[in-house]
Amino acid sequence: MIFLSCSSDMYTYNTYHLAKAFFPEEEMQQNVSEEMEDVFRLTFPDGRVFAVKAGDIPEGTDRSRKKYAVDAALYKACREYTGRDLAWGILTGVRPTKIAMQKLEQGMDEDSFVRWFQEDSFVSRGKAVLAWQVAGREKKILEQLDYRDGYSLYVGIPFCPSVCSYCSFSSGPIDYWRDSVEDYLKALMKELSWIGERAAERGKRLNTIYIGGGTPTTLEEGQLERLLSHIDRCFSRESLLEYTVEAGRPDSITEGKLKALKGHGITRISINPQTMQQRTLDLIGRGHTAEEIEDSFHMARSLGFDNINMDLIAGLPKETAADMADTLEKIGALGPDSLTVHSLAIKRAAKMGQEKSSTGSIAALAGDPAVMARELSAMIEEAYRAAESMGLSPYYLYRQKNIAGNFENVGFAKVDKAGIYNILIMEEKQSIIAAGAGSSTKILLDEPILVPGSRHGRKTTLVRVENVKNIREYIARIDEMINRKGEWLWR
């Protein structure tokens, strides 16, 4: 058990996640008391106490530097207690490359950045170099875009053949929702029509489209054709640079669906095995074979798709570094144009997360958490080596809360096959307008506004507008979803 006490709620998020990264197997108890004498206090599992006292932070220090002082002191204390470092140091945010991008745009050179990142945030040299390299590749790709008058479109299809045990996205099994698909598509098309009309009225240019989910190819061939045709009618392709569809699981892919995608000019698809180990596919609830993954890939290639991404997850239950190496060898034989490697994130909405909360330990997934971390580290290193051998370079990365081993998710791609939409999601430099249940619109404003509900006058140029996750609620409240966007979109 780890006990954390904070004198202000501004310290709770970072200190919790830093402590959890050092002690993934420990249950955390956290409280806030403005009356406590210390600024922050942590009790280690053996009863030892670490504290940051008020005198440790100079008077007049602003809010962000106070948080940094506590984070840095906690990191050093945990490092001394455990005898180990975290690859990403004190960083708890999901977008470490945004920091590198900011410094790059300010004119900092690589050596200066790497040195500063190591000293300021305790990031390892390897991760600092990685962040810089990825930011550089992102910058070159994003230079093609019009940030102010361009935008990207996300279309969400919240259905899957079955729900995988590791997944916490807003999706449901198609057999349960089949009778609601037509009503869902009707609502979705209404929302897409409104977005298209609004964009045309304001003279906005569409740069990328991403149809995700869920598994979009769970739709029947006729339904998929109807949706793609509707998008064609609603949006101009004059400025379109990329059109991605997550073909996803091979048990949802047919030749007819792939032909529909090709016929509508989709430029990039994802075929996502997650692993090529059959016993793992069975364990996590994917109703297909490893051979079907290969068959779907070859089918897509034969139909002319020249930009195919494949997703893998490192750290799936019972898998070892040797399993990951075997999976990567099989993926390498296929020769995808890009590869995305995710580190397993234990999320509460997934079955795995429920197992974790009931036991209080990630031991339910893989035994000793220390062993799990070592295996995961070896898997990630193997992924980097394999990607390089395939001629793929890292072009975007992000982190999630509760990633096992405190690692990152990385996208690798051939020089001209990087996913533009993926970069935009991370760097938040262009508005992304999202349609569908559970989708999140991100609107970039010309001028900063006060963050709604902020008690400290914090300002932002990014507004998020969320659609409801529940599929039935989305269908019933589609007009409300549209009106929510209308309050902010290109006013």
CSV table of N, CA, C and O in Angstrom, one decimal, residues 165-232:
chain,number,residue,atom,x,y,z
A,165,SER,N,-10.6,-8.5,-25.0
A,165,SER,CA,-10.5,-8.4,-23.5
A,165,SER,C,-9.7,-7.2,-23.1
A,165,SER,O,-9.9,-6.7,-22.0
A,166,TYR,N,-8.8,-6.7,-24.0
A,166,TYR,CA,-7.9,-5.6,-23.6
A,166,TYR,C,-8.6,-4.2,-24.0
A,166,TYR,O,-8.0,-3.2,-23.6
A,167,CYS,N,-9.7,-4.2,-24.7
A,167,CYS,CA,-10.2,-3.0,-25.3
A,167,CYS,C,-11.1,-2.2,-24.3
A,167,CYS,O,-11.9,-2.8,-23.6
A,168,SER,N,-11.0,-0.9,-24.3
A,168,SER,CA,-11.9,-0.1,-23.5
A,168,SER,C,-12.5,1.0,-24.4
A,168,SER,O,-13.0,2.0,-23.9
A,169,PHE,N,-12.4,0.9,-25.7
A,169,PHE,CA,-13.1,1.9,-26.6
A,169,PHE,C,-14.6,1.7,-26.5
A,169,PHE,O,-15.1,0.7,-26.1
A,170,SER,N,-15.3,2.8,-27.0
A,170,SER,CA,-16.8,2.7,-27.0
A,170,SER,C,-17.2,1.9,-28.1
A,170,SER,O,-17.5,2.4,-29.2
A,171,SER,N,-17.3,0.6,-28.0
A,171,SER,CA,-17.7,-0.2,-29.0
A,171,SER,C,-18.5,-1.4,-28.4
A,171,SER,O,-18.3,-1.8,-27.3
A,172,GLY,N,-19.3,-2.0,-29.3
A,172,GLY,CA,-20.1,-3.2,-28.8
A,172,GLY,C,-20.2,-4.2,-29.9
A,172,GLY,O,-19.9,-4.0,-31.1
A,173,PRO,N,-20.4,-5.5,-29.5
A,173,PRO,CA,-20.5,-6.6,-30.4
A,173,PRO,C,-21.6,-6.4,-31.4
A,173,PRO,O,-22.7,-6.1,-31.0
A,174,ILE,N,-21.3,-6.7,-32.7
A,174,ILE,CA,-22.3,-6.4,-33.7
A,174,ILE,C,-23.5,-7.3,-33.6
A,174,ILE,O,-24.7,-6.9,-33.9
A,175,ASP,N,-23.4,-8.5,-33.0
A,175,ASP,CA,-24.6,-9.4,-32.9
A,175,ASP,C,-25.6,-8.8,-31.9
A,175,ASP,O,-26.8,-9.0,-32.1
A,176,TYR,N,-25.1,-8.1,-30.9
A,176,TYR,CA,-26.0,-7.4,-30.0
A,176,TYR,C,-26.7,-6.2,-30.6
A,176,TYR,O,-27.9,-5.9,-30.3
A,177,TRP,N,-25.9,-5.4,-31.4
A,177,TRP,CA,-26.4,-4.2,-31.9
A,177,TRP,C,-26.9,-4.2,-33.4
A,177,TRP,O,-27.3,-3.2,-33.9
A,178,ARG,N,-27.0,-5.4,-34.0
A,178,ARG,CA,-27.3,-5.5,-35.4
A,178,ARG,C,-28.6,-4.8,-35.8
A,178,ARG,O,-28.7,-4.1,-36.8
A,179,ASP,N,-29.6,-4.9,-34.9
A,179,ASP,CA,-30.9,-4.2,-35.2
A,179,ASP,C,-30.9,-2.7,-35.1
A,179,ASP,O,-31.8,-2.0,-35.5
A,180,SER,N,-29.8,-2.2,-34.6
A,180,SER,CA,-29.7,-0.7,-34.4
A,180,SER,C,-28.7,-0.1,-35.4
A,180,SER,O,-28.6,1.1,-35.5
A,181,VAL,N,-28.1,-0.9,-36.3
A,181,VAL,CA,-27.1,-0.3,-37.2
A,181,VAL,C,-27.7,0.6,-38.2
A,181,VAL,O,-27.1,1.7,-38.4
A,182,GLU,N,-28.8,0.3,-38.7
A,182,GLU,CA,-29.4,1.2,-39.7
A,182,GLU,C,-29.8,2.6,-39.1
A,182,GLU,O,-29.6,3.6,-39.7
A,183,ASP,N,-30.4,2.5,-37.9
A,183,ASP,CA,-30.7,3.8,-37.2
A,183,ASP,C,-29.4,4.6,-36.9
A,183,ASP,O,-29.4,5.8,-37.0
A,184,TYR,N,-28.4,3.8,-36.5
A,184,TYR,CA,-27.1,4.5,-36.2
A,184,TYR,C,-26.6,5.2,-37.5
A,184,TYR,O,-26.2,6.4,-37.4
A,185,LEU,N,-26.6,4.5,-38.6
A,185,LEU,CA,-26.1,5.1,-39.8
A,185,LEU,C,-26.9,6.3,-40.3
A,185,LEU,O,-26.4,7.3,-40.7
A,186,LYS,N,-28.2,6.3,-40.0
A,186,LYS,CA,-29.1,7.4,-40.4
A,186,LYS,C,-28.7,8.6,-39.5
A,186,LYS,O,-28.6,9.7,-40.1
A,187,ALA,N,-28.4,8.4,-38.2
A,187,ALA,CA,-28.0,9.5,-37.4
A,187,ALA,C,-26.6,10.0,-37.8
A,187,ALA,O,-26.4,11.2,-37.8
A,188,LEU,N,-25.7,9.1,-38.0
A,188,LEU,CA,-24.4,9.4,-38.4
A,188,LEU,C,-24.3,10.3,-39.7
A,188,LEU,O,-23.6,11.3,-39.8
A,189,MET,N,-25.1,9.8,-40.7
A,189,MET,CA,-25.1,10.6,-41.9
A,189,MET,C,-25.7,12.0,-41.8
A,189,MET,O,-25.3,12.9,-42.4
A,190,LYS,N,-26.7,12.1,-40.9
A,190,LYS,CA,-27.2,13.4,-40.6
A,190,LYS,C,-26.2,14.3,-40.0
A,190,LYS,O,-26.0,15.5,-40.4
A,191,GLU,N,-25.4,13.8,-39.1
A,191,GLU,CA,-24.3,14.6,-38.5
A,191,GLU,C,-23.2,14.9,-39.5
A,191,GLU,O,-22.8,16.1,-39.6
A,192,LEU,N,-22.9,14.0,-40.4
A,192,LEU,CA,-21.9,14.2,-41.5
A,192,LEU,C,-22.4,15.3,-42.4
A,192,LEU,O,-21.7,16.2,-42.9
A,193,SER,N,-23.7,15.2,-42.8
A,193,SER,CA,-24.3,16.2,-43.7
A,193,SER,C,-24.1,17.6,-43.1
A,193,SER,O,-23.7,18.6,-43.8
A,194,TRP,N,-24.4,17.8,-41.8
A,194,TRP,CA,-24.3,19.1,-41.2
A,194,TRP,C,-22.8,19.6,-41.2
A,194,TRP,O,-22.6,20.7,-41.5
A,195,ILE,N,-21.9,18.7,-40.8
A,195,ILE,CA,-20.5,19.1,-40.8
A,195,ILE,C,-20.1,19.5,-42.2
A,195,ILE,O,-19.4,20.6,-42.4
A,196,GLY,N,-20.4,18.8,-43.3
A,196,GLY,CA,-20.1,19.1,-44.6
A,196,GLY,C,-20.6,20.5,-45.0
A,196,GLY,O,-19.9,21.3,-45.7
A,197,GLU,N,-21.9,20.7,-44.7
A,197,GLU,CA,-22.5,22.0,-45.0
A,197,GLU,C,-21.8,23.2,-44.3
A,197,GLU,O,-21.6,24.2,-44.9
A,198,ARG,N,-21.5,23.0,-43.0
A,198,ARG,CA,-20.9,24.0,-42.2
A,198,ARG,C,-19.5,24.3,-42.8
A,198,ARG,O,-19.1,25.5,-42.9
A,199,ALA,N,-18.8,23.3,-43.1
A,199,ALA,CA,-17.4,23.5,-43.7
A,199,ALA,C,-17.4,24.2,-45.0
A,199,ALA,O,-16.6,25.1,-45.2
A,200,ALA,N,-18.4,23.9,-45.9
A,200,ALA,CA,-18.5,24.5,-47.1
A,200,ALA,C,-18.9,26.0,-47.0
A,200,ALA,O,-18.3,26.9,-47.7
A,201,GLU,N,-19.8,26.3,-46.0
A,201,GLU,CA,-20.2,27.7,-45.8
A,201,GLU,C,-19.0,28.5,-45.3
A,201,GLU,O,-18.9,29.7,-45.7
A,202,ARG,N,-18.1,27.9,-44.5
A,202,ARG,CA,-17.0,28.7,-44.0
A,202,ARG,C,-15.7,28.6,-44.8
A,202,ARG,O,-14.7,29.2,-44.4
A,203,GLY,N,-15.8,27.9,-45.9
A,203,GLY,CA,-14.7,27.8,-46.8
A,203,GLY,C,-13.5,27.0,-46.3
A,203,GLY,O,-12.3,27.3,-46.6
A,204,LYS,N,-13.8,26.0,-45.4
A,204,LYS,CA,-12.8,25.2,-44.8
A,204,LYS,C,-12.4,24.0,-45.7
A,204,LYS,O,-13.2,23.5,-46.5
A,205,ARG,N,-11.2,23.6,-45.7
A,205,ARG,CA,-10.6,22.6,-46.6
A,205,ARG,C,-10.3,21.3,-45.8
A,205,ARG,O,-9.5,21.4,-44.8
A,206,LEU,N,-10.8,20.2,-46.3
A,206,LEU,CA,-10.6,19.0,-45.6
A,206,LEU,C,-9.3,18.3,-46.1
A,206,LEU,O,-9.0,18.1,-47.2
A,207,ASN,N,-8.4,18.1,-45.1
A,207,ASN,CA,-7.1,17.5,-45.3
A,207,ASN,C,-7.0,16.0,-45.1
A,207,ASN,O,-6.3,15.3,-45.9
A,208,THR,N,-7.7,15.5,-44.1
A,208,THR,CA,-7.6,14.0,-43.8
A,208,THR,C,-9.0,13.5,-43.4
A,208,THR,O,-9.7,14.3,-42.7
A,209,ILE,N,-9.3,12.3,-43.7
A,209,ILE,CA,-10.4,11.6,-43.2
A,209,ILE,C,-9.9,10.3,-42.5
A,209,ILE,O,-9.1,9.6,-43.1
A,210,TYR,N,-10.5,10.0,-41.4
A,210,TYR,CA,-10.2,8.8,-40.7
A,210,TYR,C,-11.5,8.1,-40.2
A,210,TYR,O,-12.2,8.7,-39.4
A,211,ILE,N,-11.8,6.9,-40.7
A,211,ILE,CA,-12.9,6.2,-40.3
A,211,ILE,C,-12.4,5.1,-39.4
A,211,ILE,O,-11.7,4.2,-39.8
A,212,GLY,N,-12.8,5.2,-38.1
A,212,GLY,CA,-12.3,4.2,-37.1
A,212,GLY,C,-13.5,3.7,-36.2
A,212,GLY,O,-14.6,3.8,-36.6
A,213,GLY,N,-13.1,3.1,-35.1
A,213,GLY,CA,-14.1,2.5,-34.3
A,213,GLY,C,-13.6,2.1,-32.9
A,213,GLY,O,-12.7,2.7,-32.4
A,214,GLY,N,-14.1,0.9,-32.5
A,214,GLY,CA,-14.8,-0.1,-33.3
A,214,GLY,C,-14.0,-0.6,-34.5
A,214,GLY,O,-12.9,-0.4,-34.7
A,215,THR,N,-14.8,-1.3,-35.3
A,215,THR,CA,-14.3,-1.9,-36.5
A,215,THR,C,-15.2,-1.5,-37.7
A,215,THR,O,-16.3,-2.1,-37.8
A,216,PRO,N,-14.9,-0.5,-38.5
A,216,PRO,CA,-15.8,-0.1,-39.5
A,216,PRO,C,-16.2,-1.2,-40.5
A,216,PRO,O,-17.3,-1.1,-41.0
A,217,THR,N,-15.3,-2.1,-40.8
A,217,THR,CA,-15.7,-3.2,-41.7
A,217,THR,C,-16.6,-4.2,-41.1
A,217,THR,O,-17.0,-5.2,-41.7
A,218,THR,N,-17.0,-4.0,-39.9
A,218,THR,CA,-18.1,-4.8,-39.3
A,218,THR,C,-19.4,-4.5,-40.0
A,218,THR,O,-20.3,-5.4,-40.1
A,219,LEU,N,-19.5,-3.3,-40.6
A,219,LEU,CA,-20.7,-3.0,-41.4
A,219,LEU,C,-20.8,-4.0,-42.6
A,219,LEU,O,-19.8,-4.5,-43.1
A,220,GLU,N,-22.0,-4.3,-43.0
A,220,GLU,CA,-22.3,-5.1,-44.2
A,220,GLU,C,-21.8,-4.3,-45.4
A,220,GLU,O,-21.7,-3.1,-45.4
A,221,GLU,N,-21.5,-5.0,-46.5
A,221,GLU,CA,-21.0,-4.4,-47.7
A,221,GLU,C,-21.9,-3.2,-48.2
A,221,GLU,O,-21.4,-2.2,-48.6
A,222,GLY,N,-23.2,-3.5,-48.2
A,222,GLY,CA,-24.1,-2.4,-48.7
A,222,GLY,C,-24.1,-1.2,-47.8
A,222,GLY,O,-24.2,-0.1,-48.2
A,223,GLN,N,-24.0,-1.5,-46.5
A,223,GLN,CA,-24.0,-0.4,-45.5
A,223,GLN,C,-22.7,0.4,-45.6
A,223,GLN,O,-22.7,1.7,-45.6
A,224,LEU,N,-21.6,-0.3,-45.8
A,224,LEU,CA,-20.3,0.4,-46.0
A,224,LEU,C,-20.3,1.3,-47.2
A,224,LEU,O,-19.9,2.4,-47.2
A,225,GLU,N,-20.8,0.7,-48.3
A,225,GLU,CA,-20.9,1.4,-49.6
A,225,GLU,C,-21.8,2.7,-49.4
A,225,GLU,O,-21.4,3.7,-49.9
A,226,ARG,N,-22.9,2.6,-48.7
A,226,ARG,CA,-23.8,3.7,-48.5
A,226,ARG,C,-23.1,4.8,-47.7
A,226,ARG,O,-23.2,6.0,-48.1
A,227,LEU,N,-22.4,4.4,-46.7
A,227,LEU,CA,-21.7,5.4,-45.9
A,227,LEU,C,-20.6,6.1,-46.7
A,227,LEU,O,-20.5,7.4,-46.6
A,228,LEU,N,-19.8,5.4,-47.4
A,228,LEU,CA,-18.7,6.0,-48.2
A,228,LEU,C,-19.3,6.9,-49.3
A,228,LEU,O,-18.7,8.0,-49.5
A,229,SER,N,-20.4,6.5,-49.9
A,229,SER,CA,-21.0,7.4,-50.9
A,229,SER,C,-21.5,8.7,-50.3
A,229,SER,O,-21.4,9.7,-50.9
A,230,HIS,N,-22.1,8.6,-49.1
A,230,HIS,CA,-22.6,9.8,-48.4
A,230,HIS,C,-21.4,10.7,-48.1
A,230,HIS,O,-21.6,12.0,-48.3
A,231,ILE,N,-20.3,10.2,-47.6
A,231,ILE,CA,-19.1,11.0,-47.4
A,231,ILE,C,-18.7,11.7,-48.7
A,231,ILE,O,-18.3,12.9,-48.7
A,232,ASP,N,-18.7,11.0,-49.8
A,232,ASP,CA,-18.3,11.5,-51.1
A,232,ASP,C,-19.2,12.7,-51.4
A,232,ASP,O,-18.7,13.8,-52.0
